[in-house]
XYZ file of C-alpha atoms in Angstrom:
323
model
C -63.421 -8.167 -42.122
C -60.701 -7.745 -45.373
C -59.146 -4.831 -42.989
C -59.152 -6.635 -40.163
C -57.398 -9.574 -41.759
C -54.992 -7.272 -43.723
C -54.029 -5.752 -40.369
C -53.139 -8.870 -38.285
C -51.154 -9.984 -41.263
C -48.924 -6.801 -40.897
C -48.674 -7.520 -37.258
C -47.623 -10.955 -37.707
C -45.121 -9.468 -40.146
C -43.759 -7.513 -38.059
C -43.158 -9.282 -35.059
C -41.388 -12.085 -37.432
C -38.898 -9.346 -38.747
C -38.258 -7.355 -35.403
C -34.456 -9.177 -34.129
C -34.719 -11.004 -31.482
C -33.642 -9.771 -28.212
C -30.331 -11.656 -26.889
C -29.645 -11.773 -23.786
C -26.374 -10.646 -22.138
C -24.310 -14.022 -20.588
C -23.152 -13.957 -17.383
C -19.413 -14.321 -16.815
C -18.089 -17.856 -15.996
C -17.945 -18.146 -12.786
C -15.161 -19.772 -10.515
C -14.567 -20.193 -6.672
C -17.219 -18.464 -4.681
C -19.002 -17.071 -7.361
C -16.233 -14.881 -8.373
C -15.249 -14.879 -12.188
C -12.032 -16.384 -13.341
C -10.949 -13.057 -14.988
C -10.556 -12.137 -10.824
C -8.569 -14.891 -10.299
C -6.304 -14.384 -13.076
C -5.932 -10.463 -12.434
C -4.786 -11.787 -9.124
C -2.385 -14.169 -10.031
C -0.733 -11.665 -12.889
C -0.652 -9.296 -9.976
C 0.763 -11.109 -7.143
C 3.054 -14.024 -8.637
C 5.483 -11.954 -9.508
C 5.836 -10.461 -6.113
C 5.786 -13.746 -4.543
C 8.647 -15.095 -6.413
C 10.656 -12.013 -5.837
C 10.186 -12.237 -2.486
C 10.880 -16.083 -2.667
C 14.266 -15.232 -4.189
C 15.768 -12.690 -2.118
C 13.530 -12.875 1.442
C 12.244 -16.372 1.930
C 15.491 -18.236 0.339
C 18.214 -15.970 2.016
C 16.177 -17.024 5.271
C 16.221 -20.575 5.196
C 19.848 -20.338 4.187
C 20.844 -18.576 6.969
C 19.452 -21.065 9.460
C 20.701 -23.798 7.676
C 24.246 -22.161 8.285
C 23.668 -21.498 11.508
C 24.283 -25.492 12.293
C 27.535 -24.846 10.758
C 30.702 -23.840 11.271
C 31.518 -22.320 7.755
C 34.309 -20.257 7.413
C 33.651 -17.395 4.893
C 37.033 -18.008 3.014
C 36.076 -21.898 2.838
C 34.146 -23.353 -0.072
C 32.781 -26.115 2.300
C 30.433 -25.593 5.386
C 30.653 -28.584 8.005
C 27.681 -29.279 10.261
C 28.119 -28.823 13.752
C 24.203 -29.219 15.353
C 23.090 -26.567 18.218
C 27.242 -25.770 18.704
C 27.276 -22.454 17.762
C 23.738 -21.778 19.700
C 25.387 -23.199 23.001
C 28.269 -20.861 21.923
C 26.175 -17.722 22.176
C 24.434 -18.686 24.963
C 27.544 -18.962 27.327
C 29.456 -16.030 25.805
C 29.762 -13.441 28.406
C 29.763 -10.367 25.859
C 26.531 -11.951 24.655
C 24.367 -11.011 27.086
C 26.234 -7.294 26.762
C 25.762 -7.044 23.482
C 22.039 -8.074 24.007
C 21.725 -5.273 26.599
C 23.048 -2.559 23.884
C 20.610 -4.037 21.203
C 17.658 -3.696 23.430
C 18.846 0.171 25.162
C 19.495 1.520 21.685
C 16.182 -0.061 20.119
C 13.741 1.004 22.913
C 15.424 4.261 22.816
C 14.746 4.759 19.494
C 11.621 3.927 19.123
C 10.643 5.869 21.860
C 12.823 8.769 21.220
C 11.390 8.761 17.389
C 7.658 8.562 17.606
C 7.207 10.507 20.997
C 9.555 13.608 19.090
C 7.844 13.136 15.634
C 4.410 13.477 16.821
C 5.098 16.389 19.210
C 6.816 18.268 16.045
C 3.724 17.124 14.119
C 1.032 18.366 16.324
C 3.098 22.110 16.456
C 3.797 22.336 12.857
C 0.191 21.225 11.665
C -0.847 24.835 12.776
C -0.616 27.595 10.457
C 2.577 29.195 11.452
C 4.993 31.228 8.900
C 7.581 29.282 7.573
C 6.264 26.067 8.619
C 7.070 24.244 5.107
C 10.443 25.001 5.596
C 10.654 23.459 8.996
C 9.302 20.219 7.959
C 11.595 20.308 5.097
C 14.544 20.924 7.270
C 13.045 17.939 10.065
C 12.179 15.439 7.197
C 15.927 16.030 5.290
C 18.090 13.749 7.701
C 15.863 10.909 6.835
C 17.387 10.961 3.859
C 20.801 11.529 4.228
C 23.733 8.265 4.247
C 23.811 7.435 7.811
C 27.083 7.453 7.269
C 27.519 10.660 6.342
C 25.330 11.795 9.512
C 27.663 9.575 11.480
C 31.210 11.741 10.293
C 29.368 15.109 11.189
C 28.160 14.101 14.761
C 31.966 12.716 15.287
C 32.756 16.401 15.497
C 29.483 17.331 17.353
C 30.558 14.761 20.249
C 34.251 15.123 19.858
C 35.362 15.542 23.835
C 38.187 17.745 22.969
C 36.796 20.708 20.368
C 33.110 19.352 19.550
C 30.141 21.486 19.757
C 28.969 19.888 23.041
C 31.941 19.978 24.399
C 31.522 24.339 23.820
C 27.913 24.605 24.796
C 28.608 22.448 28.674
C 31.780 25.227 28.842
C 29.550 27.878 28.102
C 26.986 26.474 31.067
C 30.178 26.140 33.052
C 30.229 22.318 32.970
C 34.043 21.616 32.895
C 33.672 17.792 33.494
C 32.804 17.017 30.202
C 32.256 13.417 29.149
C 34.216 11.520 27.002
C 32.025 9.667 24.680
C 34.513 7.677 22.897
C 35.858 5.925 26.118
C 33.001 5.720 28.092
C 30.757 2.357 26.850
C 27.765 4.064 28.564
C 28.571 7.525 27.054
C 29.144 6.375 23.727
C 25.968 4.422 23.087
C 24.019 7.599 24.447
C 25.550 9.162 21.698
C 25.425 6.694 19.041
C 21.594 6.577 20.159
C 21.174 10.609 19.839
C 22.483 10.597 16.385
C 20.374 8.014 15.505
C 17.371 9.715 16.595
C 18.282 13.112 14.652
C 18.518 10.849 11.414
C 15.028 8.923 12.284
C 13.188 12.072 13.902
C 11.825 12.820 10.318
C 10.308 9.502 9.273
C 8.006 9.556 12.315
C 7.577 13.370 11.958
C 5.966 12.684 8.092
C 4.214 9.815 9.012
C 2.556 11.596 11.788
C 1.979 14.797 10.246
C -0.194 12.797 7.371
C -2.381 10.940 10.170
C -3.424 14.538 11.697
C -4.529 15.286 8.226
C -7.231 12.619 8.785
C -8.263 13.583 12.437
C -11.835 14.188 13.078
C -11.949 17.869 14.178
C -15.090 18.231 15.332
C -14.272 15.411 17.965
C -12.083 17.772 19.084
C -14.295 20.926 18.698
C -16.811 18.814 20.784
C -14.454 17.979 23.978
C -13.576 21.550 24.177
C -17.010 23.216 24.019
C -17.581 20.579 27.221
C -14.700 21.672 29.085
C -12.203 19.089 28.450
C -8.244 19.559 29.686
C -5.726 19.678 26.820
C -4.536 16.660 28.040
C -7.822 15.034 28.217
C -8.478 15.834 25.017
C -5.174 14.810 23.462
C -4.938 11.800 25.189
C -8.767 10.497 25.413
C -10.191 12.049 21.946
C -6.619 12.638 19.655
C -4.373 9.477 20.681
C -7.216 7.179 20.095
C -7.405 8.039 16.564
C -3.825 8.040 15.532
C -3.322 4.312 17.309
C -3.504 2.890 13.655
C -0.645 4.794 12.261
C 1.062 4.778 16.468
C 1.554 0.704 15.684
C 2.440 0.898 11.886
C 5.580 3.178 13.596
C 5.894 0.878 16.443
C 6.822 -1.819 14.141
C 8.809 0.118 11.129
C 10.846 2.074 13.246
C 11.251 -0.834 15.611
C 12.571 -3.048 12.379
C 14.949 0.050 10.859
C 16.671 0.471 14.643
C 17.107 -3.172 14.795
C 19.090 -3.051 11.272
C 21.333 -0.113 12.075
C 24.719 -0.164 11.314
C 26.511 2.445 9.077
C 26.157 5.127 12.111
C 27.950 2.264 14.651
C 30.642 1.233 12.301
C 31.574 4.997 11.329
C 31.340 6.459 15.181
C 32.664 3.654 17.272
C 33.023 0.480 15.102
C 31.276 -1.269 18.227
C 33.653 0.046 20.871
C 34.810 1.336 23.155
C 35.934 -1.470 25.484
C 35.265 -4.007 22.731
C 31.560 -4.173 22.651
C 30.430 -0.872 24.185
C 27.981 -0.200 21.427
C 28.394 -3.818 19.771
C 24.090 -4.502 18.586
C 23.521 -8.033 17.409
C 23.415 -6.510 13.576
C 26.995 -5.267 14.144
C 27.859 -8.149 15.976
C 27.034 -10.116 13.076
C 29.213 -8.658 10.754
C 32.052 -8.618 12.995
C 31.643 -12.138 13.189
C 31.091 -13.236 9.675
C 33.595 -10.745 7.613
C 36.218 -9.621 10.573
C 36.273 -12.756 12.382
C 35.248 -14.860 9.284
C 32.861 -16.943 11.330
C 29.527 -16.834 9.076
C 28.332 -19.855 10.848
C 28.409 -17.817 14.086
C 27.185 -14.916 12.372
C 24.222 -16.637 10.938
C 23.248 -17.777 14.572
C 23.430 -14.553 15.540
C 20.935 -13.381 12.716
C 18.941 -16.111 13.053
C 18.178 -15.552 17.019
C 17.365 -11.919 16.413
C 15.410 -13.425 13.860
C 13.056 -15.358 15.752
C 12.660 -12.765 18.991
C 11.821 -9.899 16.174
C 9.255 -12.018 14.922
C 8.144 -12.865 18.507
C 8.273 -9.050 19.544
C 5.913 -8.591 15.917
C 3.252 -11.508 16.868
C 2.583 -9.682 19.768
C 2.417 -6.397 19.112
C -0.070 -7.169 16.253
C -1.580 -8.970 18.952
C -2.043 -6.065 21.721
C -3.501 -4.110 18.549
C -6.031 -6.861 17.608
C -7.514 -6.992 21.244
C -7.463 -3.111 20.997
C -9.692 -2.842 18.322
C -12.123 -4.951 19.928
C-alpha cells in the first residue's frame, strides 16, 4: 500500500511539472476567411502599380477627351470649349474617311501578315535543322531595331530609280516598275511590307514558345489514324495555340495601330497628301504641324473608343470559344 501511494505521488508530480501544451493561434482572419497579411501583401503589391498607371495612362486619358471639346491651340496657354465641333469636323472631312481606309488596310495587313508569317517560320524552325539558332536570331533581330532606322534602309530597297526591287523586277524582265513614292496605293503597300519585316519577329518568338507547350502525342495520335497534315494542323495543332493566336491578335493589333516612326521617315503621310496618312500620324500632323491639339485629341480619342470596341469583342469571340 506505502508503494502504491509513493507511486501515484510521483505521477501526480509529474504531470504538474510536464509544460503545458500551447496551442498554435490561428491567423486573424479578414474578408472571406482570408488573413489580413493577404490583403496587405496585395495592397503593397498592387498600389503602386495602380497609381503609376493613374498618372501616366488613366490621367493622360481623361485629358485628352476633355481637349477634344476644345479648340486649343498648342502655342496657346488657354484652351476654349467648343462642344461636339471638332467631332462634326471629322466627321464631314473628306480625307477622313481616307485616312480611315489607310488605318484599317495597313492594320489588318499587319496583323495578318505578322501572325500568319511568324507561325509558319515557327512551325519550320521548331525542327531540328542545322543552324536553326541562327535563323531565329536573324528573324527575331528587326524587332528590335529603331523603326526608324528600318524605315532609311527600305527607302533604298523601294527606291524606283536604283533600289533593290527595282533590280530584281529588271532581272524578271519587268520594265514597268512601280513608283512607290507617287503612287498612294503603292506606297502604303510598301510602308505595310516594311512594317511587317520589323514585326515578323515578335510573332515568330511568341509562337515559337507556344509550340514548346504543344501536346505531342495529340499529334502522334492523329497521325497513327491517318489524319491529313492539314487536318492535323488545323483540327489538333491550331486548337491549342488559340490562347497565345488572341494574345497576338490583340498586341500586334495595338503596336500597328501606334505606328509611326516608319510613316514619318518613308513618306511623312504622302504621297498626294494623305496616301499613307493613319489616324496616329494624322494626329500628330494635326496637333504639332498644324498646331490643332484640340483636333488632334479628337482624333485620338475616336481611335480610342473603336480600339476599345474592336478589344471588347475580340475578348468576347474568345470567351464563347472556350465554352
Amino acid at each position: 500500500m506505502v508503494n502504491r501511494s509513493f507511486a501515484r505521488g510521483r505521477q501526480a508530480a509529474a504531470v504538474r511539472s510536464r509544460p503545458e501544451r500551447v496551442l498554435p493561434q490561428s491567423p486573424v482572419r479578414g474578408l472571406k476567411g482570408r488573413p489580413w497579411s493577404d490583403y496587405a501583401l496585395f495592397l503593397v503589391l498592387v498600389v503602386p502599380n495602380l497609381v503609376l498607371l493613374g498618372l501616366f495612362v488613366y490621367r493622360p486619358l481623361v485629358d485628352n477627351i476633355r481637349l477634344s471639346f476644345t479648340d486649343w491651340n498648342i502655342s496657346e496657354p488657354v484652351a476654349h470649349y467648343i462642344g461636339f465641333a471638332n467631332y462634326r469636323e471629322w466627321w464631314g472631312r473628306e480625307d477622313s474617311w481616307q485616312i480611315v481606309t489607310n488605318t484599317v488596310v495597313f492594320t489588318l495587313a499587319a496583323v495578318v501578315g505578322s501572325m500568319v508569317l511568324g507561325l509558319a517560320l515557327a512551325l519550320l524552325l521548331d525542327r531540328k535543322l542545322f543552324g536553326r539558332n541562327v535563323v531565329r536570331s536573324a528573324i527575331f533581330a528587326p524587332f528590335v531595331i529603331s523603326g526608324a532606322a528600318i524605315g532609311v534602309a527600305f527607302q533604298f530597297i523601294f527606291d524606283p530609280s536604283f533600289g533593290l526591287v527595282q533590280d530584281v523586277l529588271h532581272r524578271l524582265g519587268v520594265r514597268d516598275v512601280p513608283d512607290f513614292y507617287q503612287d498612294p496605293h503603292w506606297a502604303l503597300l510598301m510602308v505595310t511590307v516594311t512594317y511587317i519585316w520589323k514585326n515578323l519577329g515578335y510573332a515568330f518568338v511568341i509562337y515559337l514558345a507556344a509550340l514548346q507547350g504543344v501536346r505531342h502525342e495529340l499529334m502522334e495520335a492523329a497521325e497513327i489514324d491517318g489524319a491529313s497534315r492539314w487536318t492535323t494542323f488545323s483540327r489538333v495543332l491550331l486548337p491549342q495555340l488559340r490562347p497565345t493566336t488572341f494574345f497576338l491578335s490583340i498586341t500586334v493589333l495595338l503596336n500597328s495601330l501606334q505606328v509611326f516612326d516608319i510613316i514619318n521617315v518613308m513618306t511623312r503621310g504622302g504621297p498626294l497628301g494623305t496616301g499613307t496618312t493613319t489616324m496616329v500620324y494624322q494626329v500628330y500632323l494635326e496637333s504639332f504641324r498644324n498646331f490643332r491639339a484640340g483636333y488632334g485629341a479628337t482624333v485620338a480619342t475616336i481611335m480610342f473608343v473603336v480600339l476599345l470596341i474592336v478589344t471588347l469583342v475580340q475578348v468576347r469571340v474568345m470567351d464563347r470559344s472556350d465554352r
